[in-house]
Coordinates of N, CA, C and O in Angstrom, one line a residue:
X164 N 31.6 -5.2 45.5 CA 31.6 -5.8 44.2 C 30.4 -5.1 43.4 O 29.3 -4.9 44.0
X165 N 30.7 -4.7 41.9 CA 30.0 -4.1 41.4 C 29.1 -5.1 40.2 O 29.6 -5.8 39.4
X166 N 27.5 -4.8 40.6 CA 27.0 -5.8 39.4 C 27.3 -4.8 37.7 O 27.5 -3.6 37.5
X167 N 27.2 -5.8 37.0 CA 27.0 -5.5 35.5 C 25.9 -5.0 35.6 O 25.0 -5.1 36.5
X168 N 26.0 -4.1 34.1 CA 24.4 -3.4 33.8 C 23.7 -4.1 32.9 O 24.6 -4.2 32.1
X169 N 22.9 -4.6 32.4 CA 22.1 -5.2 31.2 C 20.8 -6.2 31.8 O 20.3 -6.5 32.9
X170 N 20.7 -6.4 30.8 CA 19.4 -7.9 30.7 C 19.4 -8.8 30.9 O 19.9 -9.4 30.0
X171 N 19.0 -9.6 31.9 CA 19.1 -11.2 31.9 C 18.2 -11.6 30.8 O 17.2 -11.1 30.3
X172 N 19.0 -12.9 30.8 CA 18.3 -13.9 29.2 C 17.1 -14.1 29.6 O 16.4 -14.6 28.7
X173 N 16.4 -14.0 31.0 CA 14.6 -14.1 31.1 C 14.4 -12.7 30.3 O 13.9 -12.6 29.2
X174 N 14.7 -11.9 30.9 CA 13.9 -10.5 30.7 C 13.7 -10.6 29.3 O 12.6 -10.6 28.9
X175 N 14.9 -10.8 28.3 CA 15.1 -11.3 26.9 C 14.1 -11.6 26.5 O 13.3 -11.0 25.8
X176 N 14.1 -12.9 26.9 CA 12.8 -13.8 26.4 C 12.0 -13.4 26.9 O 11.2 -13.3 26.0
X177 N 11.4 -12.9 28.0 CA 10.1 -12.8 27.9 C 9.8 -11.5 27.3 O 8.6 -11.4 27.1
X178 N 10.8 -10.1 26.6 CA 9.7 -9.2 26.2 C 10.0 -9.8 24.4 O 9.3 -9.2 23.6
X179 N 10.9 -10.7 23.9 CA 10.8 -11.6 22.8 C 9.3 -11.8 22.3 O 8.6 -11.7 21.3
X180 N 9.0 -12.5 24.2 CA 7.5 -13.4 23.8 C 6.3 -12.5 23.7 O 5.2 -12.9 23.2
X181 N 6.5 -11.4 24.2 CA 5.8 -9.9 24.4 C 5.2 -9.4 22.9 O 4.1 -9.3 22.4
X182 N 6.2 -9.3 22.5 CA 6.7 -9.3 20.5 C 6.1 -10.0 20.3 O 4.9 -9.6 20.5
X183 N 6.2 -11.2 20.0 CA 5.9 -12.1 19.0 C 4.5 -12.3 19.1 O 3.7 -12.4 18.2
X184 N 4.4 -12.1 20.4 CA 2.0 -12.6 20.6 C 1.7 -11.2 20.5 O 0.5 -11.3 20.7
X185 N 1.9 -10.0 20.4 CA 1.8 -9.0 19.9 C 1.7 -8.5 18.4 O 1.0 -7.6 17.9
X186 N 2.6 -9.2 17.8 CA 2.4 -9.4 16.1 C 1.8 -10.5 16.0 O 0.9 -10.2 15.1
X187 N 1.6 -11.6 16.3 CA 0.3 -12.4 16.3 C -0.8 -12.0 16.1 O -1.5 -12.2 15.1
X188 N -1.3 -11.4 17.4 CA -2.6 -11.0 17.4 C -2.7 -9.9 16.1 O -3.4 -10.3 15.1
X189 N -2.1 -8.7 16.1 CA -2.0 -8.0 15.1 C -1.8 -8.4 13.7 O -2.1 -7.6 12.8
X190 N -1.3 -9.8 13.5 CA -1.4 -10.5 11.8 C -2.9 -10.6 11.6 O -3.6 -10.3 10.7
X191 N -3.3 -11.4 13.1 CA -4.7 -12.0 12.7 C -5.7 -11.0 12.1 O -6.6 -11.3 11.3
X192 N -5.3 -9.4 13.0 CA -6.3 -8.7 12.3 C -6.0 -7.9 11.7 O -6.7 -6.9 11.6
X193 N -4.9 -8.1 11.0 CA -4.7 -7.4 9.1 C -4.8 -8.3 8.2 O -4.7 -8.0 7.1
X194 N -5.1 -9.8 8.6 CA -5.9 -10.7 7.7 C -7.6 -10.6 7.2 O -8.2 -10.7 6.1
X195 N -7.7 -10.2 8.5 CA -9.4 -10.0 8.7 C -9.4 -8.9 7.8 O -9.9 -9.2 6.7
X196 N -8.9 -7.4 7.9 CA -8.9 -6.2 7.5 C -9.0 -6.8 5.8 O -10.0 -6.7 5.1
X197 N -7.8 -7.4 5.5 CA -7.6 -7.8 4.0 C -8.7 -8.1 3.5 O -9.1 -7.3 2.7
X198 N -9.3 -9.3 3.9 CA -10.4 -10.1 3.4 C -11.2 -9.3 3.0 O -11.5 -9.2 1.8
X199 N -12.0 -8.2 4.3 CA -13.5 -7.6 4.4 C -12.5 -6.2 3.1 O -13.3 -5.6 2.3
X200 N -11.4 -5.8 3.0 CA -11.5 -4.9 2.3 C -11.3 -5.7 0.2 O -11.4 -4.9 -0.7
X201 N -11.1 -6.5 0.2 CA -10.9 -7.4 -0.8 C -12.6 -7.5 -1.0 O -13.0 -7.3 -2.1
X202 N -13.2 -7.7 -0.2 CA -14.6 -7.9 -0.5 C -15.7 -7.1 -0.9 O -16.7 -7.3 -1.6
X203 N -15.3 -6.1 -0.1 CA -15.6 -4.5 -0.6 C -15.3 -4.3 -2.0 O -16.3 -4.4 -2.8
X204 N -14.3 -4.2 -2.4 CA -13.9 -4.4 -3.2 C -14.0 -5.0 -4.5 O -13.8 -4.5 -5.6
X205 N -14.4 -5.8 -4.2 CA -15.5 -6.9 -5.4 C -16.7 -6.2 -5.4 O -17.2 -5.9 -6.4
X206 N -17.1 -5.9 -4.5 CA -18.7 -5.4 -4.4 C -18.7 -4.1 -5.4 O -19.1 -3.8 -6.5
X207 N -18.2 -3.5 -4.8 CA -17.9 -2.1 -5.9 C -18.0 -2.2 -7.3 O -18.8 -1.6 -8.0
X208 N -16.8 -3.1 -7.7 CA -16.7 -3.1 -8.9 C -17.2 -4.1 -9.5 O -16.7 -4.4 -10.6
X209 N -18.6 -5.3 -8.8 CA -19.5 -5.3 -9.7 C -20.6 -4.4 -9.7 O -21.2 -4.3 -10.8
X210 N -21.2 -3.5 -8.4 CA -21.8 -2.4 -8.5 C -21.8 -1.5 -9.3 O -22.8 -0.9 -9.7
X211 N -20.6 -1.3 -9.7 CA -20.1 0.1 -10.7 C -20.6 -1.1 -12.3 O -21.7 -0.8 -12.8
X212 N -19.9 -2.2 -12.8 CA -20.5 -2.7 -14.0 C -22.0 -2.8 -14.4 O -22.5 -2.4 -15.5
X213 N -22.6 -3.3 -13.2 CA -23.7 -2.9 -13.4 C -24.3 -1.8 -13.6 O -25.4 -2.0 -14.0
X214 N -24.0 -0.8 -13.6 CA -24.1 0.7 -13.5 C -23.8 1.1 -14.8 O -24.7 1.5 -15.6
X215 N -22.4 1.1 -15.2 CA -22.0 1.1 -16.6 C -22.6 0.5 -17.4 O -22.6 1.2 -18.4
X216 N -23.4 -0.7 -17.7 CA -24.2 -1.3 -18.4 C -25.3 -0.6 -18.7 O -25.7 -0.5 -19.8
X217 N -26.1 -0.1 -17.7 CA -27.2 0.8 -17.6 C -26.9 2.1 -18.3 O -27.5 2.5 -19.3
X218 N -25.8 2.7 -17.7 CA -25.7 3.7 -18.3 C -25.1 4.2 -20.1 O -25.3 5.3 -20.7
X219 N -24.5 3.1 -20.5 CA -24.6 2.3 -21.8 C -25.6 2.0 -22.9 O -25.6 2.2 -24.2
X220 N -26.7 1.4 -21.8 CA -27.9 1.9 -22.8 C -28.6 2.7 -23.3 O -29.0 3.0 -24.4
X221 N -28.6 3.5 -21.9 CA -29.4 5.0 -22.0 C -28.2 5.9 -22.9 O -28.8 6.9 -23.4
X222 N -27.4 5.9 -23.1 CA -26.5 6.6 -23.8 C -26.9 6.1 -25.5 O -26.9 6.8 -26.5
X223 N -27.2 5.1 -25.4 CA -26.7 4.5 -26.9 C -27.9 4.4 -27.2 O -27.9 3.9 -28.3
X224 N -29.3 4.6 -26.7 CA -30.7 4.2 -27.0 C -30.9 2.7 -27.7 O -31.5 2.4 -28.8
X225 N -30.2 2.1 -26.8 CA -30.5 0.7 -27.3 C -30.0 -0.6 -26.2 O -28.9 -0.4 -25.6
X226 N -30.8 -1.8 -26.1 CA -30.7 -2.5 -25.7 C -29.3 -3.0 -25.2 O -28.3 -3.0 -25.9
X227 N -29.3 -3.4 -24.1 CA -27.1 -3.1 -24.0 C -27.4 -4.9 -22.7 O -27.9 -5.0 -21.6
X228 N -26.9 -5.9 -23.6 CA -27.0 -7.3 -22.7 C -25.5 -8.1 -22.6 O -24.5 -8.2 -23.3
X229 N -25.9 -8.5 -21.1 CA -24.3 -8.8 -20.6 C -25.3 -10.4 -20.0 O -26.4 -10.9 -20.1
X230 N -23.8 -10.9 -19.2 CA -24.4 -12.2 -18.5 C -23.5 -12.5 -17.7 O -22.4 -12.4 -18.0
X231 N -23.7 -13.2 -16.1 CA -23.0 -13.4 -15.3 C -23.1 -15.0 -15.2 O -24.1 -15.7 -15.0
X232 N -21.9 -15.4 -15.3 CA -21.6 -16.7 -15.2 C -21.3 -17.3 -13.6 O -20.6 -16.7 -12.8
X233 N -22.1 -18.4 -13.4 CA -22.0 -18.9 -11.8 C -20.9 -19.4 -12.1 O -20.1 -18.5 -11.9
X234 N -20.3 -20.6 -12.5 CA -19.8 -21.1 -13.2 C -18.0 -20.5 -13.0 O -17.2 -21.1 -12.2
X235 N -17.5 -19.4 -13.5 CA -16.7 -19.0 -13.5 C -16.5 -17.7 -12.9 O -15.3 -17.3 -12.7
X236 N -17.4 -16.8 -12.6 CA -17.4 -15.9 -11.8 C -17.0 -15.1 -12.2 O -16.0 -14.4 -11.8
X237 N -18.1 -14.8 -13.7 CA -17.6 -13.3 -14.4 C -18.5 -12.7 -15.1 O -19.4 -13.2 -15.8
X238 N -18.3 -11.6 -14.9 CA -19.5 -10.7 -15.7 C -19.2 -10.4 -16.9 O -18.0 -10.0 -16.8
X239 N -19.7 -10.5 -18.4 CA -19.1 -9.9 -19.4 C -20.5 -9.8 -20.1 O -21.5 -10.5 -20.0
X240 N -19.9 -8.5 -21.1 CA -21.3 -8.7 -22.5 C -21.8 -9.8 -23.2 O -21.2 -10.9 -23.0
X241 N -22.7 -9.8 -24.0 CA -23.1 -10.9 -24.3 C -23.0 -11.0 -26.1 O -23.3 -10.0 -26.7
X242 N -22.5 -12.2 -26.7 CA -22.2 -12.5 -27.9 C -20.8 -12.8 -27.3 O -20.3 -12.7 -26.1
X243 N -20.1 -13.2 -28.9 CA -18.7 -13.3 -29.2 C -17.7 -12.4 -28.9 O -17.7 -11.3 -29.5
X244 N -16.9 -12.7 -28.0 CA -15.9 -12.1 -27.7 C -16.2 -11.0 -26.9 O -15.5 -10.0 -26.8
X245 N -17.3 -11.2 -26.3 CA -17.7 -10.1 -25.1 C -16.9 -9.3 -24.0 O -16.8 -9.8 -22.9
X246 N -16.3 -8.2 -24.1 CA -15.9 -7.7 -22.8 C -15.8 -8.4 -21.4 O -16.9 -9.1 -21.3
X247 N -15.3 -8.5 -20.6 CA -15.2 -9.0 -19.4 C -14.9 -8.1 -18.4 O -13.8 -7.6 -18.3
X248 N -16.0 -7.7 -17.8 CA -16.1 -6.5 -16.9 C -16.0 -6.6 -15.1 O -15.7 -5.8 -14.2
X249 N -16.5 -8.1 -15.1 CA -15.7 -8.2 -13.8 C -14.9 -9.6 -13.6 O -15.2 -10.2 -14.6
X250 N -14.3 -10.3 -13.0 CA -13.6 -11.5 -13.0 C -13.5 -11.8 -11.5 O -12.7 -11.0 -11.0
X251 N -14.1 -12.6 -10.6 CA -14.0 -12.9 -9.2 C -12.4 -13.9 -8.9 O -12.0 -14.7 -9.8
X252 N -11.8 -13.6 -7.8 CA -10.5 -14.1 -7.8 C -10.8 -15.4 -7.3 O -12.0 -15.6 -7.0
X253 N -10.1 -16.2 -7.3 CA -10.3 -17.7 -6.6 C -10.8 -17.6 -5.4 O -10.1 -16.8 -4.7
X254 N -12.1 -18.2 -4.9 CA -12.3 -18.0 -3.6 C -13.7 -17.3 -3.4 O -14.6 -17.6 -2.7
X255 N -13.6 -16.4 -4.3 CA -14.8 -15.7 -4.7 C -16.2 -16.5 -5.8 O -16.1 -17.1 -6.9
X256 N -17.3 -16.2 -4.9 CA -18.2 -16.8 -6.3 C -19.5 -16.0 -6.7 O -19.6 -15.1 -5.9
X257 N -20.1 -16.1 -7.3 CA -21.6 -15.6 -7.7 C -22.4 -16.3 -7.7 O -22.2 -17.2 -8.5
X258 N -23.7 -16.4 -6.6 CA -24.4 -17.5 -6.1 C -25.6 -16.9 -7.0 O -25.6 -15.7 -7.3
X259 N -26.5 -17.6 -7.4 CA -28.0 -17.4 -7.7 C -28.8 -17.2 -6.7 O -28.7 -17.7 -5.7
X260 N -29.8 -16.2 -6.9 CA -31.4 -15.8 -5.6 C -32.0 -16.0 -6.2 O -31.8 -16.2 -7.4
X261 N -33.0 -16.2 -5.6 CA -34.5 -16.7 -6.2 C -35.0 -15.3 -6.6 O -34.8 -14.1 -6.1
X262 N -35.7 -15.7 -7.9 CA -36.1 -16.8 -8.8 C -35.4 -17.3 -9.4 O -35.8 -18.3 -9.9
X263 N -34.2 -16.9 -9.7 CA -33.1 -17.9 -10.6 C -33.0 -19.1 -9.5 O -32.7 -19.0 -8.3
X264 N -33.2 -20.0 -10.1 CA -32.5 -21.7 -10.1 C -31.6 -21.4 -9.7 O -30.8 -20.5 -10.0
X265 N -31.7 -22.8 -8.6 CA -29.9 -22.3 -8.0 C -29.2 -23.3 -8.7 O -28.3 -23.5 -7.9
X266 N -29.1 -23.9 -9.5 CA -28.0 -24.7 -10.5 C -27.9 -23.8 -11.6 O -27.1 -24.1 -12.5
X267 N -28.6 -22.8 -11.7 CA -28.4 -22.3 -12.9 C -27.1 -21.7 -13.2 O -26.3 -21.4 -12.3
X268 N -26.8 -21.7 -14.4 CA -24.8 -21.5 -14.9 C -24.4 -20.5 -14.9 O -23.4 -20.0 -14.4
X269 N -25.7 -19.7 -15.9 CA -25.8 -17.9 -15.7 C -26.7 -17.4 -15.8 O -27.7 -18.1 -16.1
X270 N -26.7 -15.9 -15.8 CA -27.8 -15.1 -15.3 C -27.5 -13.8 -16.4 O -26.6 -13.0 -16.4
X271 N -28.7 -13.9 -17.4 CA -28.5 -12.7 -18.2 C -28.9 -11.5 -17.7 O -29.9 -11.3 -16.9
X272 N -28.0 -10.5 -18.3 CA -28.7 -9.3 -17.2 C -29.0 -8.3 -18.6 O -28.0 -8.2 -19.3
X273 N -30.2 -7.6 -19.0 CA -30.5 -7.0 -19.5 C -30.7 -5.4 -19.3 O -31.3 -4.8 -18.4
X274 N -30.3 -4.9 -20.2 CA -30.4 -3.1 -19.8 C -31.2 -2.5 -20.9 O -30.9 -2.8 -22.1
X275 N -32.3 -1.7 -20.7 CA -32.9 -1.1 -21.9 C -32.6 0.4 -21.5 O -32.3 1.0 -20.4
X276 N -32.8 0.8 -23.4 CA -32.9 2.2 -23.4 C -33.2 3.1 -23.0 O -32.9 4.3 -23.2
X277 N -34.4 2.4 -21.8 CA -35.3 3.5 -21.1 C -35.0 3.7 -19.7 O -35.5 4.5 -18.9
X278 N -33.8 2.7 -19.5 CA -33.3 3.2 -17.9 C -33.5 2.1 -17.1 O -32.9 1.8 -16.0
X279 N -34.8 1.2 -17.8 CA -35.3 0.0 -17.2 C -34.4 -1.6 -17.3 O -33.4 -1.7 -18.1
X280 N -34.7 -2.5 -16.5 CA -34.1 -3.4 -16.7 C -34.8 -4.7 -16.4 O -35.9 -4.7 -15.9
X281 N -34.2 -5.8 -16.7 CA -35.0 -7.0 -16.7 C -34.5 -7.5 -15.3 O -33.2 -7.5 -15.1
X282 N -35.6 -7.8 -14.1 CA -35.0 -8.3 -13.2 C -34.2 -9.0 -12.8 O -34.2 -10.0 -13.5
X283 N -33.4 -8.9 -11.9 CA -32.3 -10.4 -11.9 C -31.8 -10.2 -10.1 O -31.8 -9.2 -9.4
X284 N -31.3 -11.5 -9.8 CA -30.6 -11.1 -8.2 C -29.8 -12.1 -8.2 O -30.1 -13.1 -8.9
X285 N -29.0 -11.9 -7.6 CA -27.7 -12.6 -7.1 C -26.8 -12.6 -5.9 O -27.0 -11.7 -5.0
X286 N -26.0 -13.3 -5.8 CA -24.8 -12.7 -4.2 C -23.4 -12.8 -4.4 O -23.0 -13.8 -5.1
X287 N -22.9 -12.1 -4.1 CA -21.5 -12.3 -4.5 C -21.2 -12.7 -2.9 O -21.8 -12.2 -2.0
X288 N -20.3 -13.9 -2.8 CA -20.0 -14.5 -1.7 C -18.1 -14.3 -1.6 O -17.3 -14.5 -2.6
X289 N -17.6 -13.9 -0.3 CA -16.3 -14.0 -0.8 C -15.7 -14.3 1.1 O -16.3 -13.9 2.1
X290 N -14.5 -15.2 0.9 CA -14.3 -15.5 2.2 C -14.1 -14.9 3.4 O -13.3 -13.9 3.3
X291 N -14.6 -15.1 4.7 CA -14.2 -14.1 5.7 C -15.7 -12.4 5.8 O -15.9 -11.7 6.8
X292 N -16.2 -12.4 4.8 CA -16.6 -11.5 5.0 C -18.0 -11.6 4.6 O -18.3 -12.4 3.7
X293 N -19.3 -10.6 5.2 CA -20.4 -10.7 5.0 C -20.6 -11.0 3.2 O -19.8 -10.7 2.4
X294 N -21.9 -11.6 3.0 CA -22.2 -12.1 2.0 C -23.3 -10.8 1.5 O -24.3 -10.4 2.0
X295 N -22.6 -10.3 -0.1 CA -23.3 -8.5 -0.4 C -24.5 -9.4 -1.5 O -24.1 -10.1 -2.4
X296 N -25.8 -9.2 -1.4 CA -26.8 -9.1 -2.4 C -26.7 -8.0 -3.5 O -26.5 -6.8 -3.4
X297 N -26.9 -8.6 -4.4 CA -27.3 -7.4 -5.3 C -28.9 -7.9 -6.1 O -29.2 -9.0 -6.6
X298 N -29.8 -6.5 -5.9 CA -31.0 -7.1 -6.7 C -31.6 -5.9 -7.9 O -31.9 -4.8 -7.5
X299 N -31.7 -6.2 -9.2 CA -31.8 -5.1 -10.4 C -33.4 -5.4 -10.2 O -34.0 -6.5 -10.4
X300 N -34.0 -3.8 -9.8 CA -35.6 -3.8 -10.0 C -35.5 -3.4 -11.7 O -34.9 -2.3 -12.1
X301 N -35.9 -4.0 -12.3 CA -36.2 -3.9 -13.8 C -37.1 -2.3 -14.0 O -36.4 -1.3 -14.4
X302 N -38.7 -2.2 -13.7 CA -39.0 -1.1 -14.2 C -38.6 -0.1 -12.9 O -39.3 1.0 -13.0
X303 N -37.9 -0.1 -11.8 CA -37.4 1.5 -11.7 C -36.0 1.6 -11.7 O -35.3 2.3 -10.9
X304 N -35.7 1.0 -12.4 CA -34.1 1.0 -13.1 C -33.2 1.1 -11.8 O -32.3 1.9 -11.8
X305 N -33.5 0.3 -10.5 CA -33.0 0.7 -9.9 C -31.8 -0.2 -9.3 O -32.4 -0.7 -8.3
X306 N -30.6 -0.6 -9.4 CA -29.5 -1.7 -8.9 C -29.0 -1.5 -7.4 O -28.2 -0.6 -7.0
X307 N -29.8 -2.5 -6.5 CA -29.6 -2.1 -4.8 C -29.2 -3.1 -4.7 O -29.3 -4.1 -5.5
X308 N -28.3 -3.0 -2.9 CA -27.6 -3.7 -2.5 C -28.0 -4.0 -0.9 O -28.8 -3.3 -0.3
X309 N -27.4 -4.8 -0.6 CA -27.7 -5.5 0.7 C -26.5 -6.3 1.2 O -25.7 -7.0 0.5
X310 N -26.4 -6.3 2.6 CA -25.6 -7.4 3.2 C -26.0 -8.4 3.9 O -26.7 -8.1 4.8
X311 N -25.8 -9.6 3.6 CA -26.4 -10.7 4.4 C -25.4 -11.6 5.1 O -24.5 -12.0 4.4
X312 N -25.5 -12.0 6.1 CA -24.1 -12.7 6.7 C -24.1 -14.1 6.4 O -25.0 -14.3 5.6
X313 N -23.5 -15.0 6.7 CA -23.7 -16.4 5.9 C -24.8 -17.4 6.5 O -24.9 -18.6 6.2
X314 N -25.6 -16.5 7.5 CA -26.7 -17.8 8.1 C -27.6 -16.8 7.8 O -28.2 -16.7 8.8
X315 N -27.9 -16.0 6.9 CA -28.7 -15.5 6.7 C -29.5 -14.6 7.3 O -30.6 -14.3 6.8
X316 N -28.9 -14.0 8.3 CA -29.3 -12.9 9.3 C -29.4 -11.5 8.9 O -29.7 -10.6 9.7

C-alpha cells in the first residue's frame, strides 16, 4: 500500500504559526522603525527652519522674527498671517527648557542681521522615540542639537 504525498494539517498549521509570529515580530519592528524615522524627521525640518530663518536675516540685513507655539506645535513668522514653517502631527509636541517657563504658550525666536540670535531652547518630544533638544546660542549664531531620552539620561 502506497502512502499519499503531501502535508498533514499539523505540519499546515504549525509552519501557518511559523508565519504569523514571524510577521509579528517583524510588524513590531517596522513600527519602531516608523516612529524613530517620523521623528528624525521632525527634527530635521525644524532644524533646517531654524536655519532658514537665520539665514533670512543675514541675507536681508535685517531683523527676521518667528515664534514657536507650545500650544499647537508650530513654528511660523511673526505678525499677521505669518508663514507656517513647521506644523507637528498629532502626537508630537514642543516642550519649553529652561529658562523659558514651562507654561509658557510660546517662544519667540529672534534672528539678527549679524548672524546672531536671541537665545531660546526647547524639545521637540514625539512618540516612541528619543526626545531631540534644540538650543539657539544667540551671540555665536550657533543652532545645536542634542538627544535626550525621556528620564533624562
Amino acid at each position: 500500500m502506497r502512502r499519499a504525498r503531501g502535508f498533514t494539517l499539523i505540519e499546515l498549521i504549525l509552519v501557518l504559526a511559523i508565519v504569523g509570529l514571524a510577521m509579528a515580530v517583524a510588524g513590531v519592528g517596522l513600527s519602531r522603525f516608523s516612529a524613530q524615522s517620523a521623528g528624525q524627521r521632525l527634527a530635521s525640518q525644524t532644524q533646517q527652519a531654524l536655519q532658514r530663518l537665520r539665514n533670512q536675516a543675514l541675507q536681508a540685513h535685517a531683523v527676521v522674527e518667528a515664534e514657536l507655539r507650545f500650544d499647537t506645535g508650530v513654528i511660523q513668522l511673526s505678525g499677521p498671517g505669518g508663514d507656517v514653517l513647521v506644523r507637528l502631527p498629532e502626537g508630537a509636541r514642543f516642550r519649553p527648557l529652561p529658562p523659558v517657563a514651562q507654561d509658557a504658550e510660546r517662544l519667540p525666536l529672534v534672528f539678527f542681521a549679524d548672524g546672531t540670535m536671541a537665545d531660546s531652547a526647547f524639545a521637540l518630544v514625539h512618540p516612541g522615540v528619543r526626545e531631540r533638544q534644540f538650543h539657539v546660542w544667540g551671540a555665536a549664531g550657533k543652532i545645536a542639537t542634542s538627544d535626550e531620552s525621556a528620564d533624562g539620561s
